[in-house]
Amino acid sequence: MKVLAVSGSLRAGSHNTELLRAAAEAAPAGVEVELWEGIGGLPLYDQDLEASAPPEPVRRLREDWAAADAIVFATPEYNGSVPGGLKNAVDWGSRPRLAAPLTNKLVAVVGASPGQFGALWAQADLRKILGVAGARVVGDELPVTRAHEKFDAEGRLLDEELRGRLRLLLETLAAEASPALAA
Ligand SMILES: Cc1cc2nc3c(=O)[nH]c(=O)nc-3n(C[C@H](O)[C@H](O)[C@H](O)COP(=O)(O)O)c2cc1C
């Protein structure tokens, strides 16, 4: 099973991207997690660009997101919600309405912040907009609080309990993707 990992942060030292790298390392057998880094290259959503020849970054989003069995999003919280770049990507992923890559797509949401709440508001908003976009949101929020203390200088996860929760989330996605196999 192929899971794309989409970070809502473009920052080189992003804790959310570190979280997704840790998820890739914690993945159970049969689950391959691949970081998708196309958010920063997307144009601002414009309905006029939806025509037959979309810009290359949009074409790539459509192709890659459609081909994935599931997508895990890691969102920072900016001013109490989802960063604009991530919202923009979700908007692109929700169109064209009848052939959108997010339609019925299995998705999960995690989030990290240096504060006490672990991007909880952003995760709640992201779950909402993914649901409105037609995705199937599975699992619960996974708030990573005090994220600056959870990784070492090389970005490796230091928290074993969190590693277990990431693995469990991926197992939940895998079970949703292949209920017969999980039974
Ligand atoms: C524009 C901006 C707004 C922010 N707003 C919030 C916020 O509302 N709540 C919060 O917990 N952290 C907020 N932060 C701090 C981010 O959580 C912090 O920068 C975090 O490390 C960003 O995620 P990243 O490490 O993946 O880049 C904000 C940061 C920026 C740059």
XYZ file of N, CA and C and ligand atoms in Angstrom:
580
model
N 0.838 -1.190 0.000
C 0.000 0.000 0.000
C 0.881 1.251 0.000
N 0.531 2.201 -0.870
C 1.333 3.418 -0.991
C 0.618 4.585 -0.326
N 1.293 5.195 0.654
C 0.741 6.335 1.394
C 1.590 7.560 1.090
N 0.951 8.603 0.598
C 1.676 9.858 0.416
C 1.643 10.630 1.722
N 2.717 11.340 2.009
C 2.815 12.137 3.230
C 2.991 13.595 2.820
N 2.016 14.422 3.174
C 2.003 15.818 2.731
C 2.140 16.732 3.944
N 3.237 17.491 3.980
C 3.445 18.436 5.077
C 2.920 19.799 4.679
N 2.240 20.439 5.612
C 1.724 21.780 5.359
C 2.744 22.865 5.594
N 3.970 22.481 5.928
C 5.030 23.461 6.175
C 6.090 23.379 5.086
N 6.521 24.539 4.601
C 7.580 24.583 3.589
C 8.950 24.778 4.228
N 8.975 24.974 5.525
C 10.199 25.300 6.264
C 11.162 24.110 6.266
N 12.463 24.393 6.017
C 13.440 23.299 5.944
C 13.465 22.484 7.238
N 13.390 23.155 8.384
C 13.467 22.437 9.660
C 12.104 22.109 10.250
N 11.116 21.964 9.414
C 9.727 21.780 9.869
C 9.531 20.556 10.768
N 8.901 20.772 11.913
C 8.571 19.649 12.789
C 7.498 18.757 12.155
N 6.613 19.359 11.371
C 5.582 18.546 10.716
C 6.190 17.621 9.664
N 7.193 18.129 8.945
C 7.870 17.268 7.971
C 8.676 16.188 8.703
N 9.302 16.568 9.822
C 10.017 15.566 10.632
C 9.054 14.470 11.101
N 7.855 14.888 11.455
C 6.848 13.927 11.925
C 6.501 12.921 10.823
N 6.402 13.422 9.603
C 6.076 12.522 8.488
C 7.244 11.598 8.168
N 8.460 12.114 8.317
C 9.632 11.236 8.100
C 9.639 10.121 9.153
N 9.274 10.493 10.381
C 9.203 9.484 11.448
C 8.107 8.467 11.141
N 6.995 8.939 10.569
C 5.913 8.012 10.203
C 6.410 7.028 9.150
N 7.182 7.536 8.196
C 7.702 6.649 7.141
C 8.574 5.552 7.753
N 9.364 5.934 8.752
C 10.240 4.942 9.399
C 9.457 3.974 10.271
N 8.319 4.436 10.806
C 7.521 3.599 11.719
C 6.499 2.737 10.973
N 6.472 2.855 9.650
C 5.405 2.180 8.884
C 5.443 0.667 9.066
N 4.273 0.046 9.202
C 4.228 -1.415 9.311
C 4.545 -2.069 7.961
N 4.813 -3.360 7.996
C 5.133 -4.093 6.762
C 4.003 -3.912 5.752
N 4.385 -3.715 4.510
C 3.385 -3.587 3.449
C 2.901 -2.169 3.231
N 3.327 -1.237 4.089
C 2.909 0.163 3.940
C 4.149 0.996 3.604
N 4.114 1.608 2.428
C 5.239 2.449 2.002
C 4.793 3.905 2.063
N 5.525 4.705 2.850
C 5.169 6.121 3.022
C 6.171 6.977 2.254
N 5.664 7.825 1.379
C 6.540 8.665 0.544
C 6.168 10.131 0.730
N 7.185 10.931 1.035
C 6.962 12.370 1.217
C 6.616 13.017 -0.121
N 5.534 13.817 -0.132
C 5.138 14.542 -1.350
C 5.383 16.014 -1.110
N 6.246 16.625 -1.932
C 6.711 17.976 -1.624
C 6.284 19.017 -2.658
N 5.120 18.806 -3.257
C 4.723 19.706 -4.343
C 3.927 20.934 -3.946
N 3.652 21.097 -2.647
C 2.748 22.182 -2.249
C 3.281 23.565 -2.626
N 4.585 23.780 -2.411
C 5.163 25.107 -2.613
C 5.153 25.559 -4.068
N 5.075 24.624 -5.009
C 5.109 24.987 -6.430
C 3.742 25.223 -7.038
N 2.684 25.001 -6.260
C 1.335 25.135 -6.834
C 0.966 26.606 -7.022
N 0.303 26.933 -8.129
C -0.228 28.293 -8.242
C -1.412 28.448 -7.292
N -1.758 29.689 -6.994
C -2.978 29.910 -6.218
C -4.151 29.355 -7.001
N -5.055 28.718 -6.293
C -6.201 28.125 -6.981
C -6.949 29.184 -7.791
N -7.237 28.817 -9.043
C -7.959 29.709 -9.954
C -8.821 28.813 -10.834
N -10.107 28.999 -10.757
C -11.009 28.116 -11.494
C -10.746 28.182 -13.005
N -10.214 29.306 -13.474
C -9.919 29.438 -14.905
C -8.780 28.505 -15.330
N -7.964 28.066 -14.358
C -6.835 27.176 -14.698
C -7.243 25.706 -14.698
N -8.520 25.431 -14.434
C -8.960 24.032 -14.358
C -9.145 23.386 -15.721
N -9.004 24.172 -16.787
C -9.281 23.691 -18.137
C -8.389 22.515 -18.514
N -8.425 22.093 -19.743
C -7.808 20.827 -20.157
C -6.291 20.775 -19.944
N -5.586 21.869 -20.017
C -4.131 21.827 -19.834
C -3.744 22.572 -18.564
N -3.877 21.933 -17.393
C -3.550 22.611 -16.138
C -2.035 22.815 -16.020
N -1.610 23.767 -15.195
C -0.167 23.952 -14.965
C 0.469 22.647 -14.476
N 1.749 22.461 -14.786
C 2.456 21.221 -14.461
C 2.350 20.827 -12.969
N 2.542 21.763 -12.021
C 2.431 21.354 -10.614
C 1.038 20.820 -10.261
N 0.017 21.349 -10.906
C -1.355 20.875 -10.655
C -1.544 19.497 -11.283
N -0.993 19.323 -12.478
C -1.088 18.011 -13.138
C -0.418 16.942 -12.264
N 0.719 17.333 -11.689
C 1.453 16.374 -10.846
C 0.662 16.041 -9.587
N 0.049 17.061 -8.962
C -0.779 16.808 -7.777
C -1.896 15.828 -8.130
N -2.590 16.102 -9.229
C -3.718 15.237 -9.601
C -3.264 13.799 -9.803
N -2.135 13.649 -10.520
C -1.648 12.302 -10.828
C -1.173 11.583 -9.557
N -0.352 12.263 -8.762
C 0.242 11.616 -7.586
C -0.805 11.322 -6.514
N -1.680 12.278 -6.226
C -2.681 12.068 -5.178
C -3.686 10.993 -5.608
N -4.027 10.996 -6.900
C -4.984 9.985 -7.370
C -4.385 8.587 -7.268
N -3.079 8.470 -7.519
C -2.441 7.147 -7.531
C -2.210 6.591 -6.125
N -2.212 7.458 -5.112
C -1.935 6.991 -3.747
C -3.125 6.214 -3.182
N -2.825 5.208 -2.366
C -3.903 4.482 -1.683
C -4.451 5.309 -0.530
N -3.611 6.160 0.037
C -4.036 7.013 1.157
C -3.057 8.179 1.255
N -3.480 9.214 1.956
C -2.620 10.393 2.159
C -2.653 10.770 3.640
N -1.457 10.953 4.224
C -1.360 11.488 5.585
C -0.906 12.935 5.493
N -1.686 13.825 6.080
C -1.340 15.240 6.103
C -0.820 15.595 7.499
N 0.276 16.357 7.533
C 0.770 16.907 8.807
C 0.657 18.420 8.715
N -0.149 18.986 9.585
C -0.370 20.429 9.479
C 0.193 21.217 10.654
N 0.911 22.290 10.358
C 1.196 23.282 11.390
C -0.092 24.061 11.658
N -0.060 24.881 12.672
C -1.195 25.787 12.915
C -0.715 27.211 12.720
N -1.353 27.924 11.787
C -1.051 29.339 11.564
C -2.288 30.144 11.937
N -2.146 30.997 12.937
C -3.262 31.846 13.358
C -4.547 31.040 13.562
N -4.370 29.923 14.235
C -5.522 29.123 14.633
C -6.102 28.241 13.555
N -5.425 28.085 12.419
C -6.008 27.250 11.366
C -4.920 26.660 10.463
N -5.359 26.136 9.322
C -4.474 25.477 8.359
C -3.655 26.531 7.596
N -2.358 26.326 7.368
C -1.595 27.271 6.552
C -2.219 27.414 5.156
N -2.112 28.633 4.615
C -2.739 28.903 3.316
C -2.291 27.958 2.214
N -1.010 27.603 2.187
C -0.506 26.731 1.125
C -1.161 25.359 1.148
N -1.430 24.863 2.337
C -2.064 23.546 2.458
C -3.533 23.620 2.045
N -4.204 24.693 2.454
C -5.607 24.878 2.026
C -5.682 24.959 0.503
N -4.704 25.667 -0.085
C -4.649 25.801 -1.543
C -4.513 24.420 -2.207
N -3.654 23.571 -1.640
C -3.459 22.226 -2.200
C -4.740 21.401 -2.086
N -5.425 21.529 -0.952
C -6.684 20.790 -0.791
C -7.708 21.289 -1.810
N -7.742 22.601 -2.043
C -8.676 23.131 -3.038
C -8.374 22.543 -4.420
N -7.099 22.512 -4.806
C -6.744 21.890 -6.088
C -7.138 20.410 -6.090
N -6.899 19.721 -4.983
C -7.199 18.291 -4.913
C -8.678 17.973 -4.931
N -9.494 18.991 -4.712
C -10.954 18.780 -4.672
C -11.603 18.987 -6.036
N -10.786 19.288 -7.049
C -11.328 19.589 -8.371
C -10.607 18.787 -9.451
N -11.142 18.559 -10.648
C -12.504 18.868 -11.046
C -13.497 18.002 -10.282
N -14.629 18.551 -10.005
C -15.570 17.961 -9.059
C -15.842 16.482 -9.323
N -15.989 16.080 -10.570
C -16.386 14.694 -10.846
C -15.182 13.754 -10.984
N -13.988 14.303 -10.991
C -12.798 13.440 -11.116
C -11.696 13.966 -10.210
N -12.052 14.340 -8.991
C -11.069 14.955 -8.098
C -10.238 13.883 -7.384
N -8.938 14.115 -7.233
C -8.097 13.117 -6.552
C -8.489 12.879 -5.105
N -9.162 13.827 -4.476
C -9.534 13.630 -3.066
C -10.876 12.909 -2.899
N -11.617 12.720 -3.969
C -12.916 12.067 -3.836
C -12.729 10.636 -3.322
N -13.343 10.342 -2.189
C -13.252 9.009 -1.553
C -11.843 8.604 -1.148
N -10.904 9.535 -1.185
C -9.517 9.193 -0.813
C -9.435 8.993 0.701
N -8.766 7.922 1.103
C -8.511 7.705 2.531
C -7.457 8.700 2.993
N -7.765 9.450 4.022
C -6.793 10.436 4.514
C -6.746 10.386 6.039
N -5.613 10.793 6.578
C -5.456 10.945 8.026
C -4.728 12.258 8.271
N -4.927 12.808 9.465
C -4.381 14.124 9.786
C -3.610 14.062 11.101
N -2.395 14.588 11.070
C -1.605 14.765 12.293
C -1.135 16.216 12.306
N -0.559 16.637 13.412
C -0.089 18.022 13.446
C 0.837 18.253 14.620
N 1.791 19.168 14.419
C 2.786 19.456 15.456
C 2.944 20.955 15.622
N 3.121 21.353 16.881
C 3.457 22.754 17.156
C 4.331 22.801 18.404
N 5.095 23.862 18.566
C 5.943 23.961 19.757
C 5.137 24.250 21.019
N 3.883 24.600 20.885
C 3.057 24.962 22.032
C 2.403 23.768 22.698
N 1.374 24.062 23.486
C 0.740 23.041 24.337
C -0.418 22.313 23.654
N -0.778 22.729 22.432
C -2.000 22.184 21.851
C -1.779 21.319 20.611
N -0.552 21.309 20.099
C -0.252 20.392 18.991
C -1.077 20.643 17.745
N -1.281 21.925 17.413
C -1.999 22.277 16.176
C -3.392 21.665 16.114
N -4.048 21.600 17.256
C -5.363 20.947 17.314
C -6.421 21.666 16.493
N -6.419 23.002 16.547
C -7.417 23.739 15.755
C -7.181 23.529 14.269
N -5.903 23.567 13.876
C -5.588 23.364 12.452
C -6.014 21.957 12.020
N -5.768 20.962 12.880
C -6.159 19.592 12.527
C -7.673 19.480 12.379
N -8.399 20.130 13.296
C -9.867 20.080 13.208
C -10.345 20.726 11.907
N -9.739 21.869 11.560
C -10.143 22.541 10.318
C -9.763 21.711 9.095
N -8.583 21.096 9.154
C -8.142 20.289 8.005
C -9.057 19.080 7.818
N -9.425 18.437 8.910
C -10.352 17.298 8.816
C -11.676 17.755 8.192
N -12.115 18.936 8.608
C -13.385 19.449 8.068
C -13.279 19.686 6.562
N -12.237 20.404 6.125
C -12.189 20.752 4.700
C -11.896 19.524 3.831
N -11.134 18.562 4.364
C -10.917 17.327 3.603
C -12.237 16.572 3.444
N -13.037 16.560 4.499
C -14.346 15.902 4.432
C -15.254 16.585 3.421
N -15.264 17.911 3.445
C -16.085 18.657 2.485
C -15.596 18.392 1.058
N -14.282 18.221 0.910
C -13.705 17.948 -0.410
C -14.017 16.529 -0.900
N -14.582 15.699 -0.039
C -14.995 14.367 -0.469
C -14.089 13.245 -0.013
N -13.074 13.564 0.811
C -12.160 12.517 1.289
C -12.779 11.760 2.466
N -12.242 10.569 2.720
C -12.674 9.769 3.885
C -11.614 9.927 4.976
N -11.945 10.709 5.985
C -10.964 10.991 7.050
C -11.042 9.874 8.093
N -9.913 9.200 8.333
C -9.901 8.114 9.315
C -8.959 8.456 10.477
N -9.154 7.756 11.578
C -8.326 7.973 12.766
C -8.720 9.252 13.480
N -8.077 9.463 14.626
C -8.327 10.672 15.411
C -7.229 11.692 15.143
N -7.434 12.895 15.677
C -6.355 13.876 15.649
C -5.135 13.301 16.384
N -3.950 13.711 15.929
C -2.732 13.292 16.639
C -1.933 14.568 16.940
N -2.229 15.201 18.079
C -1.556 16.464 18.391
C -0.180 16.245 19.015
N 0.839 16.737 18.333
C 2.201 16.641 18.863
C 2.546 17.985 19.502
N 2.529 18.001 20.825
C 2.808 19.226 21.578
C 4.310 19.366 21.813
N 4.767 20.575 22.093
C 6.183 20.846 22.374
C 7.087 20.111 21.372
N 6.739 20.325 20.099
C 7.372 19.554 19.024
C 8.887 19.746 18.982
N 9.369 20.909 19.412
C 10.816 21.174 19.371
C 11.586 20.247 20.314
N 10.869 19.605 21.255
C 11.540 18.689 22.191
C 11.427 17.227 21.744
N 10.699 16.976 20.669
C 10.408 15.591 20.285
C 11.387 15.030 19.257
N 12.250 15.897 18.720
C 13.184 15.460 17.680
C 14.600 15.885 18.055
N 15.593 15.096 17.628
C 16.979 15.492 17.896
C 17.466 16.458 16.814
N 18.736 16.848 16.893
C 19.270 17.860 15.968
C 19.212 17.395 14.521
N 19.190 16.092 14.294
C 19.105 15.565 12.920
C 17.658 15.324 12.487
N 16.711 15.695 13.360
C 15.305 15.535 12.999
C 14.741 14.158 13.292
N 15.482 13.355 14.040
C 14.983 12.002 14.349
C 14.089 12.038 15.577
N 13.004 11.270 15.513
C 12.020 11.256 16.587
C 12.599 10.628 17.854
N 12.376 11.310 18.995
C 12.920 10.833 20.277
C 11.850 10.160 21.132
N 10.584 10.262 20.735
C 9.467 9.868 21.589
C 8.900 8.520 21.115
N 9.132 7.469 21.902
C 8.723 6.121 21.487
C 7.202 5.964 21.460
N 6.535 6.625 22.404
C 5.071 6.520 22.436
C 4.479 7.123 21.164
N 5.038 8.252 20.760
C 4.576 8.908 19.534
C 4.849 8.026 18.312
N 6.008 7.366 18.296
C 6.323 6.458 17.186
C 5.251 5.366 17.086
N 4.843 4.864 18.241
C 3.798 3.830 18.273
C 2.468 4.358 17.757
N 2.154 5.612 18.094
C 0.886 6.192 17.638
C 0.899 6.410 16.120
N 2.058 6.786 15.593
C 2.165 6.956 14.135
C 1.967 5.607 13.437
N 2.575 4.584 14.001
C 2.447 3.250 13.411
C 0.991 2.786 13.446
N 0.331 3.036 14.585
C -1.075 2.646 14.736
C -1.951 3.365 13.707
N -1.661 4.631 13.482
C -2.442 5.390 12.508
C -2.289 4.778 11.118
N -1.062 4.395 10.774
C -0.837 3.783 9.464
C -1.508 2.413 9.386
N -1.528 1.692 10.504
C -2.225 0.407 10.518
C -3.729 0.621 10.321
N -4.256 1.691 10.920
C -5.676 2.004 10.740
C -5.976 2.309 9.277
N -5.097 3.091 8.658
C -5.282 3.394 7.232
C -5.244 2.109 6.403
N -4.279 1.250 6.718
C -4.145 0.001 5.956
C -5.385 -0.868 6.131
N -5.919 -0.906 7.358
C -7.112 -1.716 7.615
C -8.313 -1.158 6.857
N -8.407 0.167 6.785
C -9.507 0.784 6.037
C -9.362 0.527 4.540
N -8.095 0.499 4.078
C -7.859 0.295 2.650
C -8.150 -1.148 2.249
N -7.854 -2.086 3.118
C -8.054 -3.512 2.801
C -8.720 -4.200 3.969
N -10.018 -3.925 4.217
C -10.683 -4.500 5.392
C -10.631 -6.016 5.409
N -10.637 -6.634 4.229
C -10.639 -8.094 4.198
C -9.333 -8.642 4.751
N -8.224 -7.974 4.412
C -6.925 -8.434 4.875
C -6.781 -8.264 6.391
N -7.384 -7.163 6.918
C -7.239 -6.861 8.337
C -8.099 -7.768 9.209
N -9.136 -8.356 8.632
C -10.089 -9.144 9.429
C -9.453 -10.427 9.931
C 2.250 32.889 10.676
C 2.336 31.983 11.879
C 1.242 31.801 12.686
C 1.292 30.917 13.765
N 0.166 30.686 14.502
C 0.181 29.703 15.442
C -1.033 29.322 16.100
O -2.097 29.868 15.867
N -0.978 28.322 17.016
C 0.200 27.658 17.288
O 0.196 26.740 18.096
N 1.367 28.000 16.682
C 1.375 29.006 15.756
N 2.529 29.337 15.093
C 3.788 28.645 15.461
C 3.931 27.351 14.663
O 3.191 26.350 15.337
C 5.404 26.959 14.598
O 6.114 27.921 13.849
C 5.588 25.564 14.021
O 6.897 25.140 14.273
C 5.293 25.545 12.536
O 5.336 24.226 12.066
P 6.629 23.610 11.353
O 7.654 23.382 12.423
O 6.145 22.329 10.734
O 7.107 24.603 10.309
C 2.503 30.231 14.048
C 3.628 30.453 13.214
C 3.548 31.305 12.157
C 4.760 31.484 11.254
